Short mmCIF file of C-alpha atoms in Angstrom, two decimals:
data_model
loop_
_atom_site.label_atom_id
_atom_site.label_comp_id
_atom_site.label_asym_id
_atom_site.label_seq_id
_atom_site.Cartn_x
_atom_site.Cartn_y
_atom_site.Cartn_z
CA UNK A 30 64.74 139.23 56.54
CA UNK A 31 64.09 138.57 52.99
CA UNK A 32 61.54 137.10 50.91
CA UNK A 33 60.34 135.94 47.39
CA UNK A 34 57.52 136.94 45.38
CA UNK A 35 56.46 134.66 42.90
CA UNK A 36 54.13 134.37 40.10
CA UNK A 37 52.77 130.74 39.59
CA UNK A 38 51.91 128.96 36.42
CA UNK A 39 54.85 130.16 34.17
CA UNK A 40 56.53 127.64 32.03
CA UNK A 41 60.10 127.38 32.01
CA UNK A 42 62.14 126.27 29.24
CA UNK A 43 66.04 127.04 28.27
CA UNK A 44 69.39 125.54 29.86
CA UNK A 45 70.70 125.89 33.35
CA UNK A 46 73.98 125.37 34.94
CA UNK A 47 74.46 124.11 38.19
CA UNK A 48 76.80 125.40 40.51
CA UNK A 49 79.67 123.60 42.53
CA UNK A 50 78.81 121.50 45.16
CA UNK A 51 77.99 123.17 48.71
CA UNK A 52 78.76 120.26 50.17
CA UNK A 53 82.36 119.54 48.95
CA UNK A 54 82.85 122.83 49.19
CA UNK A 55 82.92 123.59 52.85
CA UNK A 56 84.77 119.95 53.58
CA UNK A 57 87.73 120.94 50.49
CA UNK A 58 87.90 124.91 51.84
CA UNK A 59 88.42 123.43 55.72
CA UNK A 60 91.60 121.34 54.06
CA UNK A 61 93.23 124.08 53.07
CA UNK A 62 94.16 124.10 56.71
CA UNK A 63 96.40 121.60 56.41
CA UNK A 64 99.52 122.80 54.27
CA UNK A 65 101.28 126.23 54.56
CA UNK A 66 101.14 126.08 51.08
CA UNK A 67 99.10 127.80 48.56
CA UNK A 68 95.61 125.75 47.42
CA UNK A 69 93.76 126.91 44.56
CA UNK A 70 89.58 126.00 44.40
CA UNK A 71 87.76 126.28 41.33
CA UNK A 72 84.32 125.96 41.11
CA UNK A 73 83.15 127.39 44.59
CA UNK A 74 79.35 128.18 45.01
CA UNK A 75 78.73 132.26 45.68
CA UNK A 76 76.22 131.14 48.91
CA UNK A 77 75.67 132.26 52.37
CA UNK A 78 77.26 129.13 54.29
CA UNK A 79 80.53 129.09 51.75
CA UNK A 80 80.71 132.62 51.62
CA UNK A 81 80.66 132.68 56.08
CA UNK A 82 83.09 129.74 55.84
CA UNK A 83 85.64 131.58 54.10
CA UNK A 84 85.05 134.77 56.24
CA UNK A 85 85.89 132.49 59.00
CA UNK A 86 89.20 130.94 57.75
CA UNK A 87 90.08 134.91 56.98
CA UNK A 88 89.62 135.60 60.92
CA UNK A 89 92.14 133.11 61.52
CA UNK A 90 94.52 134.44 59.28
CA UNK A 91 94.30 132.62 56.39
CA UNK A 92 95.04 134.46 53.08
CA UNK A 93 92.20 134.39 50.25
CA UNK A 94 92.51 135.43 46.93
CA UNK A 95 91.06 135.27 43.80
CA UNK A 96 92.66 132.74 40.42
CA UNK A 97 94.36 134.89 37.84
CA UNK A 98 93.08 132.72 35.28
CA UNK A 99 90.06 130.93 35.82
CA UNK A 100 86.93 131.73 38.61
CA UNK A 101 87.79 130.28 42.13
CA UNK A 102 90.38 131.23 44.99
CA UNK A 103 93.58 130.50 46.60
CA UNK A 104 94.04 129.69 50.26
CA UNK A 105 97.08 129.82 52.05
CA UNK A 106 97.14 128.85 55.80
CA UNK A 107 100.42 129.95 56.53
CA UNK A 108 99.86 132.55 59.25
CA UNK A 109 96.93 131.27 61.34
CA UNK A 110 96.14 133.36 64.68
CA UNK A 111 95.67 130.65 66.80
CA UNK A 112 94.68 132.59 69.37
CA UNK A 113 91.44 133.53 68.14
CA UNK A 114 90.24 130.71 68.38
CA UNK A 115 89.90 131.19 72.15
CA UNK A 116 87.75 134.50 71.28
CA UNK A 117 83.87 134.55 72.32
CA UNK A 118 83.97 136.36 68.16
CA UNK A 119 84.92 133.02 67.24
CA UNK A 120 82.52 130.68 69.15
CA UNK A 121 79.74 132.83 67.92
CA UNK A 122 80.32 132.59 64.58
CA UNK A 123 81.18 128.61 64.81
CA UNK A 124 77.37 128.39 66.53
CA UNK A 125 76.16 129.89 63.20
CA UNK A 126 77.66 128.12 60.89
CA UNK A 127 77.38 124.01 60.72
CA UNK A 128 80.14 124.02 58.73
CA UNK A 129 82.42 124.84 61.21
CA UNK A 130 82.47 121.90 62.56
CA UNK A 131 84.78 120.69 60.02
CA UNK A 132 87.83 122.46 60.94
CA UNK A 133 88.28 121.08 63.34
CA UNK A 134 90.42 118.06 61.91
CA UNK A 135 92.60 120.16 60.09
CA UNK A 136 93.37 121.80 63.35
CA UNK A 137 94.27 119.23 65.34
CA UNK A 138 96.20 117.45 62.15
CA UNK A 139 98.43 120.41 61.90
CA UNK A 140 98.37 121.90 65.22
CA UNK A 141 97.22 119.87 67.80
CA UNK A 142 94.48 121.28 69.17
CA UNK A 143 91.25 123.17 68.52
CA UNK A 144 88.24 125.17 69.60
CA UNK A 145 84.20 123.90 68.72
CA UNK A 146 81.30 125.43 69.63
CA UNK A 147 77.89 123.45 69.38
CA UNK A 148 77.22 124.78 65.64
CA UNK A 149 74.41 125.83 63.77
CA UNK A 150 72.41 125.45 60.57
CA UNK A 151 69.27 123.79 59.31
CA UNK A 152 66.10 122.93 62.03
CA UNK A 153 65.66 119.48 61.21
CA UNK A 154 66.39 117.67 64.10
CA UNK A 155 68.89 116.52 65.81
CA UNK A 156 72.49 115.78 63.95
CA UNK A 157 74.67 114.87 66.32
CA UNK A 158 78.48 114.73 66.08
CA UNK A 159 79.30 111.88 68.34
CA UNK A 160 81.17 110.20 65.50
CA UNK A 161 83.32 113.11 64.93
CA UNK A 162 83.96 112.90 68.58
CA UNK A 163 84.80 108.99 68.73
CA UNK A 164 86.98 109.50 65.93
CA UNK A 165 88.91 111.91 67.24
CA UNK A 166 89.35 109.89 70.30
CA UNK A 167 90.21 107.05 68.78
CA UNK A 168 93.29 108.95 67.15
CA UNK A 169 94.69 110.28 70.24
CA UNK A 170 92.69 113.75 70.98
CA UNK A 171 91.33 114.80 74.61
CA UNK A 172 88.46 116.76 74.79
CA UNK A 173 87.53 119.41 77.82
CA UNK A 174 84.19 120.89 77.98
CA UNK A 175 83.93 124.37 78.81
CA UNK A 176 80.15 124.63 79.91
CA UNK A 177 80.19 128.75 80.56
CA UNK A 178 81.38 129.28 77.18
CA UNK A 179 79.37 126.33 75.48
CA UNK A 180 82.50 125.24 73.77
CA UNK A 181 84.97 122.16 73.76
CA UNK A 182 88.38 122.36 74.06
CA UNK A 183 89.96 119.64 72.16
CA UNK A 184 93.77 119.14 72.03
CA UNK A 185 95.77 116.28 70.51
CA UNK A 186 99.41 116.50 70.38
CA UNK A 187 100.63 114.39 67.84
CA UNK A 188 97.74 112.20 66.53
CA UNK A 189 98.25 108.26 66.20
CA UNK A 190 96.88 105.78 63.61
CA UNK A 191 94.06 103.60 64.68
CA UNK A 192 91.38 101.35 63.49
CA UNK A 193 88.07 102.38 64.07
CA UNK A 194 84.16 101.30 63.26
CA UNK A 195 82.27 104.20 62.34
CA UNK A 196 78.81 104.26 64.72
CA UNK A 197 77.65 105.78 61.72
CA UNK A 198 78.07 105.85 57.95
CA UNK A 199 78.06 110.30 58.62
CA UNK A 200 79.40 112.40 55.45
CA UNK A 201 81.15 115.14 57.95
CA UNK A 202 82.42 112.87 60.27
CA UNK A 203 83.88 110.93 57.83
CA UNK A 204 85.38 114.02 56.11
CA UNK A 205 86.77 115.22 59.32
CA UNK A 206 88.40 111.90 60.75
CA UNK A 207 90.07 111.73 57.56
CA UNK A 208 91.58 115.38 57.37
CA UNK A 209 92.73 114.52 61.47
CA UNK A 210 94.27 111.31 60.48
CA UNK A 211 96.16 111.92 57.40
CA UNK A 212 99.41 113.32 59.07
CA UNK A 213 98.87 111.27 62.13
CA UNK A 214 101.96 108.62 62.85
CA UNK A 215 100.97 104.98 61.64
CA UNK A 216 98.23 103.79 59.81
CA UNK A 217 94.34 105.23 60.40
CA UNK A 218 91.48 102.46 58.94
CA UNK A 219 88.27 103.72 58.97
CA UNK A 220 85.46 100.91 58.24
CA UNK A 221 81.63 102.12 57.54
CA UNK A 222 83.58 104.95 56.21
CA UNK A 223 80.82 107.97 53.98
CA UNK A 224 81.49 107.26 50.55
CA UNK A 225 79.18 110.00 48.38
CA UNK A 226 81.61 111.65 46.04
CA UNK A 227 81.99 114.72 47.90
CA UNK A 228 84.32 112.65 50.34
CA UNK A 229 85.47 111.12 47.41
CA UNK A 230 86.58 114.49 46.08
CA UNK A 231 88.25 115.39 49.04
CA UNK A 232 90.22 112.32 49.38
CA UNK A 233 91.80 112.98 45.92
CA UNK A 234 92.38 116.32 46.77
CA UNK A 235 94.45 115.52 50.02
CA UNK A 236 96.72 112.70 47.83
CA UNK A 237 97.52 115.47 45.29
CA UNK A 238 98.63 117.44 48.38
CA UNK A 239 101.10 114.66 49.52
CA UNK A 240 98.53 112.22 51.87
CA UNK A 241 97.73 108.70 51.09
CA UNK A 242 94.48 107.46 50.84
CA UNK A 243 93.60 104.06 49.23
CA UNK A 244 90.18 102.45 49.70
CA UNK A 245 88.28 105.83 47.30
CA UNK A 246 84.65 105.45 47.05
CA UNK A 247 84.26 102.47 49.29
CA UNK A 248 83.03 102.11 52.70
CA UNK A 249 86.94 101.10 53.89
CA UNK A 250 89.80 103.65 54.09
CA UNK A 251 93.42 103.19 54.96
CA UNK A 252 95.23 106.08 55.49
CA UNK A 253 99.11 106.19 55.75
CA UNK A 254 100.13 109.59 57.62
CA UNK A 255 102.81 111.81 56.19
CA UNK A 256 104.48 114.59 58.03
CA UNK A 257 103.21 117.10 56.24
CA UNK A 258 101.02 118.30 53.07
CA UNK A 259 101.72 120.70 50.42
CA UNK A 260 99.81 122.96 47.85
CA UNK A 261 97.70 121.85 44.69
CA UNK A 262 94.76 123.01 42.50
CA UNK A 263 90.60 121.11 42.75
CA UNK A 264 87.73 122.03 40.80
CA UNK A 265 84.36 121.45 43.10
CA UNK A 266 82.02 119.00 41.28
CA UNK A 267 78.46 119.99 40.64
CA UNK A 268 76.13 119.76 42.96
CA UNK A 269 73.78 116.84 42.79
CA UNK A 270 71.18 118.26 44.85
CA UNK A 271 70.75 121.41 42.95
CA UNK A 272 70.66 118.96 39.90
CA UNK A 273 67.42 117.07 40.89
CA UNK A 274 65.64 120.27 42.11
CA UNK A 275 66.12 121.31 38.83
CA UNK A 276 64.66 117.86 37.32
CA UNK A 277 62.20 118.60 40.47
CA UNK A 278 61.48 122.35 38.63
CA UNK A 279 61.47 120.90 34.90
CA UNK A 280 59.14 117.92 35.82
CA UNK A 281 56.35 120.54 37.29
CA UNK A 282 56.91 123.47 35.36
CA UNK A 283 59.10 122.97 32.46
CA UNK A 284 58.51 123.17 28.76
CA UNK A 285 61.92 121.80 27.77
CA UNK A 286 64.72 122.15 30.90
CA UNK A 287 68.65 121.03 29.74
CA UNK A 288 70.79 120.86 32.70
CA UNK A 289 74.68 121.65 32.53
CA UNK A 290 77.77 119.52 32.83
CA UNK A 291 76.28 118.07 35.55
CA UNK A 292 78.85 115.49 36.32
CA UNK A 293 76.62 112.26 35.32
CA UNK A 294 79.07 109.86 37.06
CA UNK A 295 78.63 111.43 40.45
CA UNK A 296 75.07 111.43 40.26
CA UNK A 297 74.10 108.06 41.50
CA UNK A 298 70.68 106.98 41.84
CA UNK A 299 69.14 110.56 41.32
CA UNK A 300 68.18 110.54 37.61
CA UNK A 301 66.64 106.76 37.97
CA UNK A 302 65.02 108.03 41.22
CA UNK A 303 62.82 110.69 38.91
CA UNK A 304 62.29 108.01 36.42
CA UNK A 305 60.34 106.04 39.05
CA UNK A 306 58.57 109.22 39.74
CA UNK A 307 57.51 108.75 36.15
CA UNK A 308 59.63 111.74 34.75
CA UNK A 309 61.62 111.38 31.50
CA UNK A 310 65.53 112.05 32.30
CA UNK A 311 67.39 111.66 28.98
CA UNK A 312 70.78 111.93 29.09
CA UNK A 313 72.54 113.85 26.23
CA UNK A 314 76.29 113.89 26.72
CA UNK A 315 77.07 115.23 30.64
CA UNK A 316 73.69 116.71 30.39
CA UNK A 317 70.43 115.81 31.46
CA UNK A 318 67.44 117.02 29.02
CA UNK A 319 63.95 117.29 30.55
CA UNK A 320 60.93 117.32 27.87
CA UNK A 321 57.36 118.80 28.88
CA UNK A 322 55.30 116.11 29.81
CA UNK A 323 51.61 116.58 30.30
CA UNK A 324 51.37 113.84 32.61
CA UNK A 325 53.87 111.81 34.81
CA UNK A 326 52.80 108.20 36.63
CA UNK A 327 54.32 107.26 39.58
CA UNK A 328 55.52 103.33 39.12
CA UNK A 329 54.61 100.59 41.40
CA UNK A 330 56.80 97.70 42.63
CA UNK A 331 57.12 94.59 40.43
CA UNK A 332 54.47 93.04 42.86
CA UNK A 333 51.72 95.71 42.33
CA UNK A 334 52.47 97.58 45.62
CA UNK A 335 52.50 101.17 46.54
CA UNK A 336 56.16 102.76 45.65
CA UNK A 337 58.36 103.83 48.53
CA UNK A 338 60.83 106.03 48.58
CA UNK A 339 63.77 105.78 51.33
CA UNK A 340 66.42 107.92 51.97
CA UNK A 341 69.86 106.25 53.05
CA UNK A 342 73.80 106.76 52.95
CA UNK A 343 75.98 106.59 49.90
CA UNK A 344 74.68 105.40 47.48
CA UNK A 345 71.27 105.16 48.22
CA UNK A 346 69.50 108.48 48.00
CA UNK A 347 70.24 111.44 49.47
CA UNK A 348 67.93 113.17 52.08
CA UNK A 349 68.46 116.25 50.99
CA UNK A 350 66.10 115.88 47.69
CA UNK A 351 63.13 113.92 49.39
CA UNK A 352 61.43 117.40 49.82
CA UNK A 353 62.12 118.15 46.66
CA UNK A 354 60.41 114.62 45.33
CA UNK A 355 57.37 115.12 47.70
CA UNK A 356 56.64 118.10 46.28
CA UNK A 357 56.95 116.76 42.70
CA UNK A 358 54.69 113.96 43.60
CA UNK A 359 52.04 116.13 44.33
CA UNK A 360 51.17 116.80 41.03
CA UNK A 361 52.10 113.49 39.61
CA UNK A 362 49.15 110.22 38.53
CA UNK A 363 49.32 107.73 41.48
CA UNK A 364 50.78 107.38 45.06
CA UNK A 365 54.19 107.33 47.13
CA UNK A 366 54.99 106.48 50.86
CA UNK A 367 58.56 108.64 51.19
CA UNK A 368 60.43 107.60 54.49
CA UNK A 369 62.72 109.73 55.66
CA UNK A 370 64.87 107.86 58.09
CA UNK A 371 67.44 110.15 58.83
CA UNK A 372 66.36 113.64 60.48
CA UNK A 373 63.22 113.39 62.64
CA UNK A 374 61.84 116.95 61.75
CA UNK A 375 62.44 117.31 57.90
CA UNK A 376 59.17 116.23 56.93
CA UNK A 377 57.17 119.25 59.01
CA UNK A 378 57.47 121.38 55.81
CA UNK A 379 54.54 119.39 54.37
CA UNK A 380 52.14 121.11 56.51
CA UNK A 381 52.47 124.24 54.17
CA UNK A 382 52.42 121.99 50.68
CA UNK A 383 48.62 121.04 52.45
CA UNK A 384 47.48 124.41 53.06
CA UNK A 385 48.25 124.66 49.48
CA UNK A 386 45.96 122.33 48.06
CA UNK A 387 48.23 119.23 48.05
CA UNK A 388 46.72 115.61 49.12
CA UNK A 389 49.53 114.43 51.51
CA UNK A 390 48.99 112.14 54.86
CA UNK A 391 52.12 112.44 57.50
CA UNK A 392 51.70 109.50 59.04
CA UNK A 393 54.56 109.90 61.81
CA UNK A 394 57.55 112.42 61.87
CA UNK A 395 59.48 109.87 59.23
CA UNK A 396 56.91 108.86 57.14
CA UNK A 397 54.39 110.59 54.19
CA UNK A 398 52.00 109.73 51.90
CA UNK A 399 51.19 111.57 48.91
CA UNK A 400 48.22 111.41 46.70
CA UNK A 401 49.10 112.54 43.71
CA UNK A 402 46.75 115.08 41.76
CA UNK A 403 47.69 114.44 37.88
CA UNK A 404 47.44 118.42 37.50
CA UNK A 405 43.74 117.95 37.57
CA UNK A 406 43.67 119.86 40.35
CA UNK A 407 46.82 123.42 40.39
CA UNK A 408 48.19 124.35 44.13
CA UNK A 409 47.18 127.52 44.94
CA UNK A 410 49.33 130.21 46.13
CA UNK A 411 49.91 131.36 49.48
CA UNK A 412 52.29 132.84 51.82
CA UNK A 413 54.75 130.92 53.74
CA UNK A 414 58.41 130.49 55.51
CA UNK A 415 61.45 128.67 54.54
CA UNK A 416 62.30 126.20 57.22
CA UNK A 417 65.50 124.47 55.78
CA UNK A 418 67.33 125.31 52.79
CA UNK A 419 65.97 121.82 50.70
CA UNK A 420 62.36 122.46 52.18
CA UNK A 421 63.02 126.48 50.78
CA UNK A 422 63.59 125.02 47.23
CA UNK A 423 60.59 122.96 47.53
CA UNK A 424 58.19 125.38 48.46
CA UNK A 425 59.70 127.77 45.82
CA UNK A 426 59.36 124.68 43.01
CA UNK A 427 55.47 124.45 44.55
CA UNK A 428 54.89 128.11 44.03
CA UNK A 429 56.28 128.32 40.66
CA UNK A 430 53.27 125.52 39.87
CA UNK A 431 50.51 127.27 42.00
CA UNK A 432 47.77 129.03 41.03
CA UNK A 433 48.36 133.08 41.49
CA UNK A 434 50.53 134.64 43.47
CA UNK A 435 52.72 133.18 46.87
CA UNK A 436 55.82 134.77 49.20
CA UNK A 437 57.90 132.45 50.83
CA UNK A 438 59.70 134.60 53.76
CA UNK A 439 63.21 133.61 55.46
CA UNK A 440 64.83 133.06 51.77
CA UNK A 441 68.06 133.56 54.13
CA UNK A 442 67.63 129.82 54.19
CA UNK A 443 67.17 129.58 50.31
CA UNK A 444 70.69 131.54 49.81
CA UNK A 445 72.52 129.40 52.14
CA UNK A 446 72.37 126.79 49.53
CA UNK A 447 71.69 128.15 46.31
CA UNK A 448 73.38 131.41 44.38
CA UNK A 449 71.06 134.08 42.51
CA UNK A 450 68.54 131.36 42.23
CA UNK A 451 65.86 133.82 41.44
CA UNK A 452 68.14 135.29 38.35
CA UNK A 453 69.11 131.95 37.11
CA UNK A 454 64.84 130.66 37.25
CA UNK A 455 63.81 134.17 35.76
CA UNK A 456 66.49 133.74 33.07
CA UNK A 457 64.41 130.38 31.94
CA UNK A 458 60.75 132.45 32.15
CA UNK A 459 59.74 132.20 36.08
CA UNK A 460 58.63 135.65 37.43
CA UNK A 461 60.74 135.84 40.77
CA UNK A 462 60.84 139.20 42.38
CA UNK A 463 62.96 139.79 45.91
CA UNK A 464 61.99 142.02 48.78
CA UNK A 465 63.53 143.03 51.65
#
């Protein structure tokens, strides 16, 4: 186990570059599946869960190897040992990985069956994958639970077009009823369909391999199945969420932040999101400048009221930055209620932003309160564990604020989401050391 070691009360000030999108990443890398073909990625994020995907499509026989020309990899599918899937290797890997879960459309696209384990990733509550499941259902597959192994076999034949209602609006189950249906016979309509950009991305990817797709970046996709798919070239977008910790990181510590290309179209609500926060986002270009601000005020509604802040589904805001915000809000002039309505354990982290000095009420498992101090009063350093990768990058964001000198241990969790993020924060003036 690894952990951090890190100076508070440094300024930061320079221009970052965020990487591709962890997210689109693992659903695009899972699609190479599909084709026998060759599939070159660009863009792909150096991180622990990526990094275990890949080692996982290698197991299976799928050849990686690196672009001749630019930074990213090509995947070809064309010799997949099928029965490996059946190995207890392969289960145990699938349980460590969330990830996973997603290849399992591909499989049963392009050869009819497949092999899930329940899989792993961040403690945050329960995600279940029930609308994966129905999905699959829906287009024909059988599943047969194999309780001594922990593992469902699922097997599908050929796969036939269907309408179906999504339960819910879910980002992965979205992703991986698409990559099942898109060589299925007939026509596959998917209503309450994910639309975040990441399943946008991946949708254009699969109709430059051959599929068809119409219905991009709504809630309502029709897909026409093909017999088969064939090679192409992506480039990953960059990743949103690493683009508001960083607004997150500028807001509290920066003197001057510019963020990279960051892709300003796919960005949604984000940079307005900080703006309520009180934080100046200027947008310069495809970047996003951040100016040192001695003081940020949290707005109110139009009626005077306290502000909330809700997580929801695409393209409302993310979950995956309200630690992030709580954490900026703790230094921040005025209050905030954030509800987090999606994951029933995400807001525990807050416990360790207390012991640190910061004025937050949890009123319930889905609900906080946060008082904010106006820097009148600094965090203070202290020594604490990563839960979740987004809850890592808040507690690191709090330290870099805090008054001498914290560790945050289990970074494991840190590096499953972000690469070298200690280089890239030391190269702007934050005093990061590792230990293991």
């Amino acid at each position: 186990m690894a952990s951090f070691i890190i100076e508070g009360g440094h300024t930061l000030s320079g221009t970052i570059t965020p990487q591709g999108a962890k997210n689109e990443a693992l659903q695009v890398i899972c699609a190479t599946l599909l084709t026998s073909e060759p599939v070159a990625i660009s863009n792909i994020p150096n991180i622990r869960d990526v990094k275990n995907l890949i080692q996982l499509l290698k197991d299976i026989g799928v050849k990686v190897h690196p672009l001749s020309l630019s930074e990213g990899l090509v995947f070809q599918a064309d010799e997949l040992n099928l029965d490996y899937l059946q190995s207890d290797e392969f289960v145990q890997k699938c349980a460590q990985l969330r990830g996973s879960v997603m290849m399992i459309g591909p499989l049963l696209a392009r050869m009819g069956k497949a092999v899930i384990a329940k899989p792993g990733g961040d403690k945050i509550g329960r995600r279940r994958l029930d609308t994966h499941f129905l999905g699959f259902e829906r287009l024909g597959a059988h599943f047969n639970p194999v309780p001594e192994r922990g593992v469902y076999e699922i097997s599908g034949g050929k796969l036939e077009g269907a309408y179906m209602l999504l339960d819910e609006a879910s980002v992965t189950g979205t992703a991986n009823i698409i990559m099942a249906a898109v060589m299925a016979r007939g026509t596959t309509t998917i209503y309450n369909a994910a639309c975040e950009p990441y399943v946008q991305q991946l949708c254009r990817m699969l109709n430059s391999m051959g599929a068809r797709i119409s219905g991009i970046a709504s809630n309502l996709l029709t897909i026409e199945g093909v017999d088969c798919l064939h090679g192409t070239t992506h480039r990953i977008l960059p990743d949103m969420i690493e683009v508001g910790s960083f607004i997150g990181m500028a807001a509290m510590v920066g003197d001057g932040i510019r963020i990279k290309d960051v892709s300003l179209a796919n960005l949604g609500i984000i940079p307005s999101t900080f703006r309520r926060m009180g934080i100046r986002v200027k947008e310069e270009g495809d970047d996003l400048f951040i100016p040192r601000a001695r003081h940020y005020e949290i707005q109110s509604f139009i009626d005077g009221t306290i502000m909330t802040l809700a997580d929801a589904p695409w393209p409302g805001l993310t979950p995956d930055l309200l630690s992030v915000l709580i954490t900026v809000a703790t230094q921040a002039r005025g209050s905030v209620l954030f509800h987090q309505k999606m994951f029933e354990s995400r807001l525990f982290f807050v416990d360790k932003l207390i012991d640190m000095g910061a004025q937050i009420i949890l009123c319930d498992p889905h609900r906080a309160v946060v008082v904010g101090h106006d820097r009148k009063l600094q965090l203070r350093g202290g020594r604490m564990s990563s839960p979740d990768i987004r809850a890592g990058i808040a507690l690191l964001i709090a330290a870099l604020s805090a008054k001498g000198v914290s560790r945050i241990d289990n970074i494991e969790q840190i590096d499953r989401g972000y690469e070298n993020i200690e280089g890239r924060l030391n190269a702007l003036g934050a005093q990061i050391t590792r230990m293991k």
